């Protein structure tokens, strides 16, 4: 089953540090393939292994960028370092972030404008690049997943309260909640019919 269910906040694997990959065999290749297919089916820009219930330090992305990085890729055992995170309040129109593991919700969060990413690919070849803007945001978001942090864990008090209410309203916050990309309705509305003017 190439497309895998996405686990939702409250699932323990999302809230603990993922393990370093040590086995670079066929299982890892299959995992990366499944993650790409799951991310595509979910209309995502990025997906970390814990989001499909696998506690390993792997994430994939599919996002155009202006940094000369392939629009689709993966990284294993990454280290992401960033520029300073701006201290001003996030702009609800410019800084809203979403997550496939907090489906259908979005909240404003400030992120660093630049991220330096280092790791390896499935062949253990080095991967290293600098990301800027929204691509840098994506890299920080996925790296957080590998460290047991969801973006809602980083929200300021005002938005954190709204996020907690959304989690409660949706019946999340404990194990066992998932959604199936390509089967369940897209929680962010990407599969909604276009409005006719």
Tab-separated table of N, CA and C in Angstrom, residues 80-194:
chain	number	residue	atom	x	y	z
A	80	UNK	N	19.181	20.767	10.444
A	80	UNK	CA	18.719	22.039	9.901
A	80	UNK	C	19.094	23.149	10.886
A	81	UNK	N	19.866	24.112	10.395
A	81	UNK	CA	20.202	25.284	11.209
A	81	UNK	C	19.607	26.506	10.521
A	82	UNK	N	19.257	27.502	11.317
A	82	UNK	CA	18.513	28.635	10.753
A	82	UNK	C	19.119	29.972	11.151
A	83	UNK	N	18.697	30.984	10.409
A	83	UNK	CA	18.947	32.352	10.829
A	83	UNK	C	18.042	32.649	12.026
A	84	UNK	N	18.166	33.831	12.580
A	84	UNK	CA	17.374	34.212	13.751
A	84	UNK	C	15.888	34.312	13.381
A	85	UNK	N	15.032	33.834	14.269
A	85	UNK	CA	13.586	33.952	14.058
A	85	UNK	C	13.166	35.363	14.450
A	86	UNK	N	12.482	36.091	13.550
A	86	UNK	CA	12.021	37.442	13.896
A	86	UNK	C	11.141	37.417	15.147
A	87	UNK	N	11.270	38.455	15.959
A	87	UNK	CA	10.557	38.489	17.237
A	87	UNK	C	9.177	39.132	17.156
A	88	UNK	N	8.870	39.805	16.041
A	88	UNK	CA	7.549	40.455	15.963
A	88	UNK	C	6.443	39.407	15.845
A	89	UNK	N	5.226	39.848	16.130
A	89	UNK	CA	4.075	38.944	16.056
A	89	UNK	C	3.878	38.453	14.622
A	90	UNK	N	3.437	37.209	14.454
A	90	UNK	CA	3.194	36.703	13.104
A	90	UNK	C	2.016	37.409	12.444
A	91	UNK	N	2.116	37.597	11.146
A	91	UNK	CA	1.053	38.217	10.363
A	91	UNK	C	0.077	37.116	9.929
A	92	UNK	N	-1.205	37.215	10.306
A	92	UNK	CA	-2.166	36.165	9.957
A	92	UNK	C	-2.288	35.915	8.453
A	93	UNK	N	-1.965	36.934	7.638
A	93	UNK	CA	-2.092	36.773	6.187
A	93	UNK	C	-0.804	36.263	5.550
A	94	UNK	N	0.340	36.586	6.151
A	94	UNK	CA	1.636	36.239	5.556
A	94	UNK	C	2.290	35.015	6.184
A	95	UNK	N	1.946	34.701	7.419
A	95	UNK	CA	2.692	33.691	8.170
A	95	UNK	C	1.869	32.478	8.573
A	96	UNK	N	0.692	32.282	7.991
A	96	UNK	CA	-0.139	31.146	8.388
A	96	UNK	C	0.452	29.844	7.875
A	97	UNK	N	0.497	28.872	8.772
A	97	UNK	CA	1.094	27.573	8.478
A	97	UNK	C	0.051	26.499	8.727
A	98	UNK	N	0.158	25.396	8.016
A	98	UNK	CA	-0.726	24.256	8.223
A	98	UNK	C	0.095	22.995	8.351
A	99	UNK	N	-0.568	21.884	8.658
A	99	UNK	CA	0.136	20.614	8.861
A	99	UNK	C	-0.824	19.470	8.554
A	100	UNK	N	-0.331	18.477	7.832
A	100	UNK	CA	-1.167	17.319	7.504
A	100	UNK	C	-1.570	16.534	8.751
A	101	UNK	N	-0.823	16.703	9.847
A	101	UNK	CA	-1.156	16.015	11.098
A	101	UNK	C	-2.020	16.863	12.030
A	102	UNK	N	-2.381	18.059	11.582
A	102	UNK	CA	-3.393	18.896	12.245
A	102	UNK	C	-4.332	19.321	11.117
A	103	UNK	N	-5.023	18.338	10.506
A	103	UNK	CA	-5.665	18.566	9.211
A	103	UNK	C	-6.781	19.600	9.227
A	104	UNK	N	-6.726	20.486	8.226
A	104	UNK	CA	-7.776	21.472	8.035
A	104	UNK	C	-7.619	22.742	8.845
A	105	UNK	N	-6.593	22.797	9.702
A	105	UNK	CA	-6.377	23.973	10.536
A	105	UNK	C	-5.139	24.729	10.055
A	106	UNK	N	-5.104	26.022	10.317
A	106	UNK	CA	-3.883	26.803	10.055
A	106	UNK	C	-3.823	27.957	11.039
A	107	UNK	N	-2.585	28.250	11.450
A	107	UNK	CA	-2.357	29.304	12.435
A	107	UNK	C	-1.077	30.046	12.091
A	108	UNK	N	-1.001	31.337	12.420
A	108	UNK	CA	0.186	32.130	12.112
A	108	UNK	C	1.363	31.778	13.028
A	109	UNK	N	2.542	31.674	12.415
A	109	UNK	CA	3.765	31.364	13.156
A	109	UNK	C	4.953	32.005	12.450
A	110	UNK	N	5.774	32.712	13.202
A	110	UNK	CA	7.007	33.264	12.644
A	110	UNK	C	8.051	32.163	12.530
A	111	UNK	N	8.761	32.153	11.416
A	111	UNK	CA	9.872	31.229	11.196
A	111	UNK	C	11.071	32.030	10.711
A	112	UNK	N	12.246	31.428	10.820
A	112	UNK	CA	13.456	32.037	10.270
A	112	UNK	C	13.337	32.122	8.751
A	113	UNK	N	13.953	33.153	8.159
A	113	UNK	CA	13.888	33.352	6.705
A	113	UNK	C	14.846	32.454	5.933
A	114	UNK	N	15.853	31.910	6.631
A	114	UNK	CA	16.859	31.084	5.960
A	114	UNK	C	17.103	29.811	6.763
A	115	UNK	N	17.343	28.714	6.042
A	115	UNK	CA	17.673	27.447	6.694
A	115	UNK	C	18.780	26.755	5.909
A	116	UNK	N	19.760	26.232	6.629
A	116	UNK	CA	20.828	25.441	6.022
A	116	UNK	C	20.543	23.976	6.348
A	117	UNK	N	20.484	23.146	5.316
A	117	UNK	CA	20.044	21.761	5.454
A	117	UNK	C	21.179	20.829	5.033
A	118	UNK	N	21.513	19.868	5.889
A	118	UNK	CA	22.570	18.901	5.619
A	118	UNK	C	22.071	17.514	5.990
A	119	UNK	N	22.334	16.530	5.135
A	119	UNK	CA	21.971	15.147	5.431
A	119	UNK	C	22.458	14.253	4.315
A	120	UNK	N	21.779	13.129	4.134
A	120	UNK	CA	22.120	12.201	3.055
A	120	UNK	C	20.846	11.735	2.371
A	121	UNK	N	21.019	11.101	1.192
A	121	UNK	CA	19.878	10.507	0.499
A	121	UNK	C	19.867	8.995	0.728
A	122	UNK	N	18.968	8.280	0.035
A	122	UNK	CA	18.845	6.834	0.261
A	122	UNK	C	20.107	6.063	-0.123
A	123	UNK	N	20.954	6.666	-0.966
A	123	UNK	CA	22.220	6.030	-1.349
A	123	UNK	C	23.372	6.491	-0.462
A	124	UNK	N	23.041	7.202	0.615
A	124	UNK	CA	24.014	7.755	1.562
A	124	UNK	C	24.926	8.801	0.923
A	125	UNK	N	24.451	9.385	-0.185
A	125	UNK	CA	25.187	10.495	-0.804
A	125	UNK	C	24.830	11.790	-0.081
A	126	UNK	N	25.815	12.684	0.105
A	126	UNK	CA	25.546	13.921	0.844
A	126	UNK	C	24.497	14.792	0.153
A	127	UNK	N	23.648	15.402	0.962
A	127	UNK	CA	22.674	16.395	0.514
A	127	UNK	C	22.934	17.640	1.357
A	128	UNK	N	23.117	18.786	0.694
A	128	UNK	CA	23.349	20.027	1.430
A	128	UNK	C	22.856	21.196	0.595
A	129	UNK	N	22.078	22.074	1.214
A	129	UNK	CA	21.595	23.249	0.492
A	129	UNK	C	21.117	24.306	1.472
A	130	UNK	N	20.955	25.522	0.951
A	130	UNK	CA	20.357	26.618	1.702
A	130	UNK	C	18.959	26.866	1.157
A	131	UNK	N	18.021	27.057	2.054
A	131	UNK	CA	16.631	27.326	1.693
A	131	UNK	C	16.245	28.703	2.209
A	132	UNK	N	15.402	29.389	1.433
A	132	UNK	CA	14.938	30.711	1.829
A	132	UNK	C	13.415	30.777	1.746
A	133	UNK	N	12.854	31.787	2.412
A	133	UNK	CA	11.419	32.058	2.306
A	133	UNK	C	10.554	30.882	2.735
A	134	UNK	N	9.531	30.593	1.925
A	134	UNK	CA	8.598	29.521	2.279
A	134	UNK	C	9.244	28.148	2.212
A	135	UNK	N	10.251	27.986	1.368
A	135	UNK	CA	10.959	26.713	1.330
A	135	UNK	C	11.723	26.508	2.647
A	136	UNK	N	12.303	27.576	3.177
A	136	UNK	CA	12.964	27.499	4.489
A	136	UNK	C	11.949	27.143	5.571
A	137	UNK	N	10.760	27.709	5.486
A	137	UNK	CA	9.689	27.382	6.445
A	137	UNK	C	9.368	25.892	6.384
A	138	UNK	N	9.251	25.368	5.174
A	138	UNK	CA	8.954	23.945	5.002
A	138	UNK	C	10.036	23.080	5.644
A	139	UNK	N	11.294	23.436	5.425
A	139	UNK	CA	12.399	22.655	5.987
A	139	UNK	C	12.358	22.672	7.520
A	140	UNK	N	12.071	23.824	8.102
A	140	UNK	CA	11.988	23.934	9.560
A	140	UNK	C	10.818	23.119	10.101
A	141	UNK	N	9.692	23.180	9.397
A	141	UNK	CA	8.485	22.462	9.813
A	141	UNK	C	8.737	20.957	9.845
A	142	UNK	N	9.335	20.431	8.762
A	142	UNK	CA	9.571	18.984	8.680
A	142	UNK	C	10.634	18.544	9.686
A	143	UNK	N	11.663	19.368	9.860
A	143	UNK	CA	12.710	19.036	10.831
A	143	UNK	C	12.134	18.988	12.250
A	144	UNK	N	11.232	19.908	12.544
A	144	UNK	CA	10.561	19.884	13.847
A	144	UNK	C	9.884	18.537	14.086
A	145	UNK	N	9.236	17.997	13.051
A	145	UNK	CA	8.561	16.705	13.204
A	145	UNK	C	9.532	15.630	13.677
A	146	UNK	N	10.768	15.672	13.208
A	146	UNK	CA	11.746	14.653	13.582
A	146	UNK	C	12.188	14.802	15.036
A	147	UNK	N	11.903	15.963	15.608
A	147	UNK	CA	12.258	16.227	16.999
A	147	UNK	C	11.047	16.216	17.925
A	148	UNK	N	9.934	15.681	17.428
A	148	UNK	CA	8.739	15.539	18.253
A	148	UNK	C	7.954	16.814	18.475
A	149	UNK	N	8.159	17.801	17.588
A	149	UNK	CA	7.494	19.097	17.728
A	149	UNK	C	6.574	19.350	16.541
A	150	UNK	N	5.331	19.716	16.805
A	150	UNK	CA	4.417	20.165	15.765
A	150	UNK	C	4.398	21.686	15.762
A	151	UNK	N	4.035	22.272	14.624
A	151	UNK	CA	4.053	23.733	14.559
A	151	UNK	C	3.136	24.355	15.598
A	152	UNK	N	2.043	23.663	15.949
A	152	UNK	CA	1.127	24.215	16.955
A	152	UNK	C	1.793	24.307	18.330
A	153	UNK	N	2.867	23.521	18.545
A	153	UNK	CA	3.606	23.602	19.803
A	153	UNK	C	4.419	24.890	19.902
A	154	UNK	N	4.635	25.570	18.783
A	154	UNK	CA	5.455	26.783	18.748
A	154	UNK	C	4.620	28.072	18.721
A	155	UNK	N	3.313	27.953	18.682
A	155	UNK	CA	2.466	29.139	18.550
A	155	UNK	C	2.532	30.025	19.784
A	156	UNK	N	2.347	31.330	19.586
A	156	UNK	CA	2.279	32.228	20.742
A	156	UNK	C	0.976	31.961	21.505
A	157	UNK	N	0.854	32.543	22.685
A	157	UNK	CA	-0.252	32.205	23.589
A	157	UNK	C	-1.623	32.350	22.941
A	158	UNK	N	-1.794	33.417	22.182
A	158	UNK	CA	-3.102	33.682	21.573
A	158	UNK	C	-3.498	32.565	20.616
A	159	UNK	N	-2.585	32.215	19.715
A	159	UNK	CA	-2.916	31.194	18.726
A	159	UNK	C	-2.829	29.784	19.293
A	160	UNK	N	-1.982	29.581	20.307
A	160	UNK	CA	-1.905	28.268	20.954
A	160	UNK	C	-3.246	27.905	21.588
A	161	UNK	N	-3.907	28.898	22.170
A	161	UNK	CA	-5.218	28.667	22.777
A	161	UNK	C	-6.232	28.256	21.705
A	162	UNK	N	-6.192	28.936	20.566
A	162	UNK	CA	-7.098	28.581	19.466
A	162	UNK	C	-6.804	27.179	18.946
A	163	UNK	N	-5.515	26.833	18.881
A	163	UNK	CA	-5.130	25.504	18.402
A	163	UNK	C	-5.623	24.418	19.358
A	164	UNK	N	-5.477	24.657	20.656
A	164	UNK	CA	-5.955	23.673	21.639
A	164	UNK	C	-7.465	23.471	21.521
A	165	UNK	N	-8.192	24.565	21.292
A	165	UNK	CA	-9.645	24.454	21.112
A	165	UNK	C	-9.984	23.649	19.862
A	166	UNK	N	-9.212	23.869	18.774
A	166	UNK	CA	-9.452	23.138	17.526
A	166	UNK	C	-9.192	21.648	17.714
A	167	UNK	N	-8.122	21.316	18.429
A	167	UNK	CA	-7.797	19.906	18.690
A	167	UNK	C	-8.930	19.249	19.475
A	168	UNK	N	-9.404	19.945	20.504
A	168	UNK	CA	-10.500	19.408	21.324
A	168	UNK	C	-11.778	19.262	20.505
A	169	UNK	N	-12.095	20.299	19.717
A	169	UNK	CA	-13.308	20.298	18.897
A	169	UNK	C	-13.329	19.135	17.910
A	170	UNK	N	-12.160	18.780	17.387
A	170	UNK	CA	-12.059	17.707	16.396
A	170	UNK	C	-11.912	16.315	17.015
A	171	UNK	N	-11.819	16.263	18.339
A	171	UNK	CA	-11.698	14.962	19.000
A	171	UNK	C	-10.318	14.354	18.885
A	172	UNK	N	-9.298	15.215	18.669
A	172	UNK	CA	-7.924	14.729	18.571
A	172	UNK	C	-7.258	14.814	19.938
A	173	UNK	N	-5.944	14.594	19.959
A	173	UNK	CA	-5.186	14.739	21.192
A	173	UNK	C	-4.845	13.414	21.841
A	174	UNK	N	-5.329	12.317	21.281
A	174	UNK	CA	-4.994	10.977	21.772
A	174	UNK	C	-4.651	10.080	20.608
A	175	UNK	N	-4.169	8.875	20.879
A	175	UNK	CA	-3.778	7.968	19.803
A	175	UNK	C	-4.971	7.447	19.005
A	176	UNK	N	-4.678	7.020	17.772
A	176	UNK	CA	-5.674	6.319	16.968
A	176	UNK	C	-6.379	7.142	15.906
A	177	UNK	N	-6.079	8.435	15.794
A	177	UNK	CA	-6.726	9.262	14.779
A	177	UNK	C	-5.843	9.373	13.536
A	178	UNK	N	-6.437	9.103	12.389
A	178	UNK	CA	-5.725	9.201	11.115
A	178	UNK	C	-6.675	9.722	10.045
A	179	UNK	N	-6.107	10.104	8.916
A	179	UNK	CA	-6.909	10.341	7.710
A	179	UNK	C	-6.145	9.772	6.527
A	180	UNK	N	-6.879	9.390	5.490
A	180	UNK	CA	-6.286	8.681	4.357
A	180	UNK	C	-6.268	9.574	3.120
A	181	UNK	N	-5.093	10.094	2.742
A	181	UNK	CA	-5.003	10.919	1.533
A	181	UNK	C	-5.485	10.153	0.301
A	182	UNK	N	-6.224	10.858	-0.537
A	182	UNK	CA	-6.734	10.250	-1.759
A	182	UNK	C	-8.031	9.486	-1.568
A	183	UNK	N	-8.412	9.261	-0.314
A	183	UNK	CA	-9.657	8.559	0.005
A	183	UNK	C	-10.586	9.500	0.764
A	184	UNK	N	-10.102	10.005	1.886
A	184	UNK	CA	-10.871	10.976	2.659
A	184	UNK	C	-10.832	12.337	1.953
A	185	UNK	N	-11.848	13.176	2.168
A	185	UNK	CA	-11.806	14.521	1.579
A	185	UNK	C	-10.550	15.268	2.025
A	186	UNK	N	-9.975	16.039	1.130
A	186	UNK	CA	-8.789	16.820	1.467
A	186	UNK	C	-9.158	17.823	2.552
A	187	UNK	N	-8.505	17.757	3.729
A	187	UNK	CA	-8.904	18.638	4.825
A	187	UNK	C	-8.622	20.113	4.563
A	188	UNK	N	-7.747	20.388	3.590
A	188	UNK	CA	-7.446	21.780	3.266
A	188	UNK	C	-8.182	22.251	2.014
A	189	UNK	N	-9.099	21.414	1.493
A	189	UNK	CA	-9.970	21.834	0.403
A	189	UNK	C	-9.353	21.830	-0.982
A	190	UNK	N	-8.188	21.172	-1.149
A	190	UNK	CA	-7.560	21.164	-2.473
A	190	UNK	C	-8.369	20.391	-3.509
A	191	UNK	N	-9.240	19.484	-3.045
A	191	UNK	CA	-10.031	18.706	-3.999
A	191	UNK	C	-11.451	19.243	-4.148
A	192	UNK	N	-11.712	20.416	-3.564
A	192	UNK	CA	-13.046	21.006	-3.691
A	192	UNK	C	-13.255	21.489	-5.122
A	193	UNK	N	-14.489	21.373	-5.636
A	193	UNK	CA	-14.731	21.847	-6.994
A	193	UNK	C	-14.507	23.360	-7.096
A	194	UNK	N	-13.994	23.787	-8.220
A	194	UNK	CA	-13.732	25.214	-8.437
A	194	UNK	C	-15.061	25.982	-8.457
